[in-house]
PDB file of C-alpha atoms in Angstrom:
ATOM      1  CA  MET A 661      -0.043   0.035  -0.074  1.00 72.00           C
ATOM      2  CA  ASN A 662       1.407   3.471  -0.694  1.00 81.00           C
ATOM      3  CA  TRP A 663      -0.337   5.323   2.196  1.00 81.00           C
ATOM      4  CA  ARG A 664       1.150   8.826   1.179  1.00 86.00           C
ATOM      5  CA  ALA A 665      -0.748   8.477  -2.249  1.00 86.00           C
ATOM      6  CA  SER A 666      -3.659   7.020  -0.491  1.00 86.00           C
ATOM      7  CA  LEU A 667      -4.346   9.950   2.090  1.00 87.00           C
ATOM      8  CA  ARG A 668      -3.857  12.397  -0.360  1.00 88.00           C
ATOM      9  CA  PHE A 669      -6.219  10.808  -3.327  1.00 88.00           C
ATOM     10  CA  ARG A 670      -8.520   9.449  -0.884  1.00 88.00           C
ATOM     11  CA  ARG A 671      -8.407   5.873  -2.375  1.00 89.00           C
ATOM     12  CA  LEU A 672      -6.055   3.064  -1.978  1.00 86.00           C
ATOM     13  CA  PHE A 673      -2.929   2.931  -4.101  1.00 81.00           C
ATOM     14  CA  VAL A 674      -0.884  -0.224  -4.399  1.00 80.00           C
ATOM     15  CA  THR A 675       2.755   0.212  -5.567  1.00 76.00           C
ATOM     16  CA  GLN A 676       3.907  -3.439  -5.611  1.00 71.00           C
ATOM     17  CA  TYR A 677       2.508  -5.406  -8.777  1.00 64.00           C
ATOM     18  CA  HIS A 678       3.216  -8.966  -9.997  1.00 57.00           C
ATOM     19  CA  GLN A 679       6.229  -9.226 -12.183  1.00 60.00           C
ATOM     20  CA  GLU A 680       4.889  -9.619 -15.680  1.00 63.00           C
ATOM     21  CA  ARG A 681       6.598 -12.551 -17.620  1.00 68.00           C
ATOM     22  CA  ASN A 682       5.889 -15.545 -19.938  1.00 80.00           C
ATOM     23  CA  ALA A 683       4.243 -18.094 -18.128  1.00 84.00           C
ATOM     24  CA  ASP A 684       4.876 -21.907 -18.047  1.00 88.00           C
ATOM     25  CA  VAL A 685       1.553 -23.676 -18.721  1.00 90.00           C
ATOM     26  CA  VAL A 686       1.156 -27.395 -18.490  1.00 90.00           C
ATOM     27  CA  LEU A 687      -1.530 -29.047 -20.191  1.00 90.00           C
ATOM     28  CA  MET A 688      -2.125 -32.316 -17.944  1.00 88.00           C
ATOM     29  CA  LEU A 689      -4.353 -35.021 -20.144  1.00 86.00           C
ATOM     30  CA  ASP A 690      -6.062 -37.631 -18.407  1.00 84.00           C
ATOM     31  CA  THR A 691      -6.441 -40.618 -20.922  1.00 82.00           C
ATOM     32  CA  LEU A 692      -7.285 -43.403 -18.519  1.00 80.00           C
ATOM     33  CA  THR A 693     -10.857 -44.001 -19.346  1.00 80.00           C
ATOM     34  CA  GLU A 694     -13.172 -42.955 -22.008  1.00 83.00           C
ATOM     35  CA  ALA A 695     -16.662 -42.428 -22.609  1.00 87.00           C
ATOM     36  CA  GLY A 696     -18.958 -41.809 -25.273  1.00 87.00           C
ATOM     37  CA  ALA A 697     -19.067 -43.039 -29.121  1.00 86.00           C
ATOM     38  CA  PRO A 698     -16.641 -41.787 -31.874  1.00 82.00           C
ATOM     39  CA  PRO A 699     -15.987 -38.858 -32.770  1.00 80.00           C
ATOM     40  CA  ASP A 700     -17.669 -37.398 -29.320  1.00 85.00           C
ATOM     41  CA  THR A 701     -15.959 -39.355 -27.022  1.00 89.00           C
ATOM     42  CA  THR A 702     -14.669 -37.477 -24.104  1.00 88.00           C
ATOM     43  CA  LEU A 703     -11.224 -38.318 -25.144  1.00 85.00           C
ATOM     44  CA  ASP A 704     -12.001 -36.341 -28.421  1.00 87.00           C
ATOM     45  CA  VAL A 705     -13.309 -33.663 -26.467  1.00 89.00           C
ATOM     46  CA  SER A 706     -10.260 -33.567 -24.389  1.00 87.00           C
ATOM     47  CA  ILE A 707      -7.571 -33.119 -27.200  1.00 85.00           C
ATOM     48  CA  ARG A 708      -9.653 -30.513 -29.031  1.00 88.00           C
ATOM     49  CA  ALA A 709      -9.873 -28.613 -25.766  1.00 90.00           C
ATOM     50  CA  ALA A 710      -6.159 -29.271 -25.161  1.00 88.00           C
ATOM     51  CA  ALA A 711      -5.165 -28.182 -28.758  1.00 86.00           C
ATOM     52  CA  ALA A 712      -7.416 -25.006 -28.558  1.00 89.00           C
ATOM     53  CA  LEU A 713      -5.720 -24.167 -25.109  1.00 90.00           C
ATOM     54  CA  ALA A 714      -1.887 -24.703 -26.358  1.00 87.00           C
ATOM     55  CA  THR A 715      -2.774 -22.372 -29.398  1.00 86.00           C
ATOM     56  CA  ALA A 716      -4.075 -19.537 -27.343  1.00 88.00           C
ATOM     57  CA  TYR A 717      -1.419 -19.884 -24.786  1.00 88.00           C
ATOM     58  CA  LEU A 718       1.190 -20.086 -27.374  1.00 86.00           C
ATOM     59  CA  ALA A 719      -0.369 -17.249 -29.070  1.00 85.00           C
ATOM     60  CA  ARG A 720       0.356 -15.115 -26.006  1.00 86.00           C
ATOM     61  CA  LYS A 721       4.228 -15.992 -26.214  1.00 84.00           C
ATOM     62  CA  ASP A 722       3.778 -18.205 -23.117  1.00 87.00           C
ATOM     63  CA  ARG A 723       5.581 -21.864 -22.927  1.00 87.00           C
ATOM     64  CA  VAL A 724       3.374 -24.818 -23.008  1.00 88.00           C
ATOM     65  CA  GLY A 725       4.168 -28.072 -22.042  1.00 87.00           C
ATOM     66  CA  LEU A 726       1.905 -31.429 -22.218  1.00 86.00           C
ATOM     67  CA  ILE A 727       1.329 -34.337 -19.675  1.00 85.00           C
ATOM     68  CA  GLU A 728      -0.347 -37.505 -20.958  1.00 83.00           C
ATOM     69  CA  TYR A 729      -1.249 -39.298 -18.140  1.00 79.00           C
ATOM     70  CA  CYS A 730      -2.378 -42.909 -19.151  1.00 74.00           C
ATOM     71  CA  GLY A 731      -0.663 -44.979 -16.279  1.00 65.00           C
ATOM     72  CA  PRO A 732       2.781 -44.178 -17.045  1.00 70.00           C
ATOM     73  CA  PHE A 733       3.292 -40.657 -18.464  1.00 73.00           C
ATOM     74  CA  ARG A 734       4.399 -39.386 -21.869  1.00 76.00           C
ATOM     75  CA  TRP A 735       5.049 -35.589 -21.890  1.00 77.00           C
ATOM     76  CA  VAL A 736       6.353 -32.715 -23.781  1.00 78.00           C
ATOM     77  CA  ARG A 737       8.495 -30.192 -21.900  1.00 80.00           C
ATOM     78  CA  PRO A 738       7.160 -26.411 -21.928  1.00 82.00           C
ATOM     79  CA  ASN A 739       8.552 -24.714 -25.061  1.00 77.00           C
ATOM     80  CA  SER A 740       8.031 -21.493 -26.924  1.00 69.00           C
ATOM     81  CA  ALA A 741       5.753 -21.352 -29.869  1.00 61.00           C
ATOM     82  CA  ARG A 742       8.137 -22.934 -32.689  1.00 58.00           C
ATOM     83  CA  ALA A 743       9.210 -25.656 -30.840  1.00 55.00           C
ATOM     84  CA  SER A 744       5.944 -26.568 -29.303  1.00 56.00           C
ATOM     85  CA  ARG A 745       3.657 -26.461 -32.463  1.00 59.00           C
ATOM     86  CA  THR A 746       6.025 -29.766 -33.887  1.00 53.00           C
ATOM     87  CA  ASP A 747       6.037 -31.303 -30.098  1.00 60.00           C
ATOM     88  CA  LEU A 748       2.392 -30.953 -29.281  1.00 62.00           C
ATOM     89  CA  ARG A 749       1.709 -33.080 -32.396  1.00 63.00           C
ATOM     90  CA  SER A 750       1.770 -35.716 -29.897  1.00 61.00           C
ATOM     91  CA  LEU A 751      -1.779 -34.821 -29.101  1.00 60.00           C
ATOM     92  CA  LEU A 752      -2.964 -36.661 -32.108  1.00 58.00           C
ATOM     93  CA  ARG A 753      -1.358 -39.857 -30.810  1.00 61.00           C
ATOM     94  CA  ALA A 754      -3.164 -39.620 -27.419  1.00 61.00           C
ATOM     95  CA  ASP A 755      -4.950 -42.876 -26.708  1.00 62.00           C
ATOM     96  CA  VAL A 756      -6.724 -44.743 -23.905  1.00 62.00           C
ATOM     97  CA  MET A 757      -4.290 -46.967 -22.163  1.00 61.00           C
ATOM     98  CA  PHE A 758      -5.358 -48.460 -19.055  1.00 57.00           C
ATOM     99  CA  SER A 759      -2.869 -49.821 -16.857  1.00 57.00           C
ATOM    100  CA  TYR A 760      -2.979 -51.171 -13.407  1.00 56.00           C
ATOM    101  CA  VAL A 761       0.628 -50.005 -12.965  1.00 55.00           C
ATOM    102  CA  THR A 762      -0.075 -46.291 -12.344  1.00 58.00           C
ATOM    103  CA  GLN A 763       2.303 -43.676 -11.708  1.00 62.00           C
ATOM    104  CA  GLU A 764       2.194 -40.915  -9.083  1.00 68.00           C
ATOM    105  CA  VAL A 765       1.990 -37.415 -10.167  1.00 68.00           C
ATOM    106  CA  ALA A 766       4.543 -36.501  -7.452  1.00 67.00           C
ATOM    107  CA  LEU A 767       7.036 -38.274  -9.575  1.00 70.00           C
ATOM    108  CA  VAL A 768       6.767 -35.966 -12.588  1.00 75.00           C
ATOM    109  CA  PRO A 769      10.152 -34.345 -13.003  1.00 74.00           C
ATOM    110  CA  ARG A 770      10.683 -31.104 -12.215  1.00 75.00           C
ATOM    111  CA  ARG A 771      12.026 -30.052 -15.618  1.00 77.00           C
ATOM    112  CA  ILE A 772       8.537 -30.979 -17.045  1.00 79.00           C
ATOM    113  CA  LEU A 773       6.445 -29.374 -14.205  1.00 84.00           C
ATOM    114  CA  PRO A 774       8.306 -26.251 -13.269  1.00 85.00           C
ATOM    115  CA  PRO A 775       7.982 -24.462 -10.096  1.00 82.00           C
ATOM    116  CA  GLN A 776       4.778 -21.574 -10.599  1.00 84.00           C
ATOM    117  CA  ALA A 777       3.628 -23.300 -13.539  1.00 87.00           C
ATOM    118  CA  LEU A 778       0.006 -22.969 -14.305  1.00 89.00           C
ATOM    119  CA  VAL A 779      -1.311 -26.874 -14.346  1.00 90.00           C
ATOM    120  CA  ILE A 780      -4.598 -27.385 -16.413  1.00 91.00           C
ATOM    121  CA  ALA A 781      -5.988 -30.788 -15.733  1.00 89.00           C
ATOM    122  CA  ILE A 782      -8.333 -31.980 -18.350  1.00 90.00           C
ATOM    123  CA  SER A 783      -9.969 -35.131 -17.425  1.00 86.00           C
ATOM    124  CA  PRO A 784     -13.306 -36.782 -17.651  1.00 86.00           C
ATOM    125  CA  LEU A 785     -13.310 -37.582 -14.262  1.00 82.00           C
ATOM    126  CA  LEU A 786     -14.347 -40.884 -14.325  1.00 82.00           C
ATOM    127  CA  ASP A 787     -11.388 -42.659 -12.564  1.00 76.00           C
ATOM    128  CA  ARG A 788     -11.724 -42.560  -8.688  1.00 77.00           C
ATOM    129  CA  GLY A 789      -8.079 -41.558  -8.453  1.00 76.00           C
ATOM    130  CA  SER A 790      -8.362 -38.569 -10.799  1.00 77.00           C
ATOM    131  CA  THR A 791      -9.480 -36.249  -7.819  1.00 78.00           C
ATOM    132  CA  ARG A 792      -6.586 -37.594  -5.544  1.00 80.00           C
ATOM    133  CA  ARG A 793      -4.121 -36.968  -8.339  1.00 79.00           C
ATOM    134  CA  TRP A 794      -5.500 -33.406  -9.043  1.00 80.00           C
ATOM    135  CA  SER A 795      -5.297 -32.765  -5.136  1.00 82.00           C
ATOM    136  CA  THR A 796      -1.690 -33.782  -5.106  1.00 82.00           C
ATOM    137  CA  LEU A 797      -0.568 -31.424  -7.302  1.00 80.00           C
ATOM    138  CA  ALA A 798      -2.359 -28.458  -5.579  1.00 82.00           C
ATOM    139  CA  ALA A 799      -0.698 -29.375  -2.426  1.00 82.00           C
ATOM    140  CA  ARG A 800       2.533 -29.254  -4.028  1.00 81.00           C
ATOM    141  CA  GLY A 801       1.696 -25.534  -4.494  1.00 81.00           C
ATOM    142  CA  PHE A 802       0.664 -25.288  -8.266  1.00 82.00           C
ATOM    143  CA  ASP A 803      -1.897 -23.076  -9.456  1.00 82.00           C
ATOM    144  CA  LEU A 804      -4.266 -25.863 -10.873  1.00 83.00           C
ATOM    145  CA  VAL A 805      -7.240 -25.475 -12.923  1.00 85.00           C
ATOM    146  CA  SER A 806      -9.390 -28.786 -13.914  1.00 75.00           C
TER     147      SER A 806
END
């Protein structure tokens, strides 16, 4: 608070702002389960949503990464627009792969999920463990949108 300016103009003034910088955005695509009939399955809708979000964030010059959660992880590191457009083509290969061997979200490497990254979880929430996975990310201090 800038008290001197606030008293003078009789309204609050703040002199400390968030630093503006390019953000690290990580799209986390849950592909453990699927419902519906093609071409309108939950996976198809999730892929379209991830592609639209990636395009929008890349247009803002943010770095975009992708984590496909399908038992074992598949990922693309957060990159700028030129590198990410080619790397995010892996969205087209996303498919439902159920596995009894599932990895914990806490095991995602730091270079893939950088500190202070915005994590956008795209999930049909059909799996019992999905809410636990997302709450683990929130507990680690990430800004999480699901």
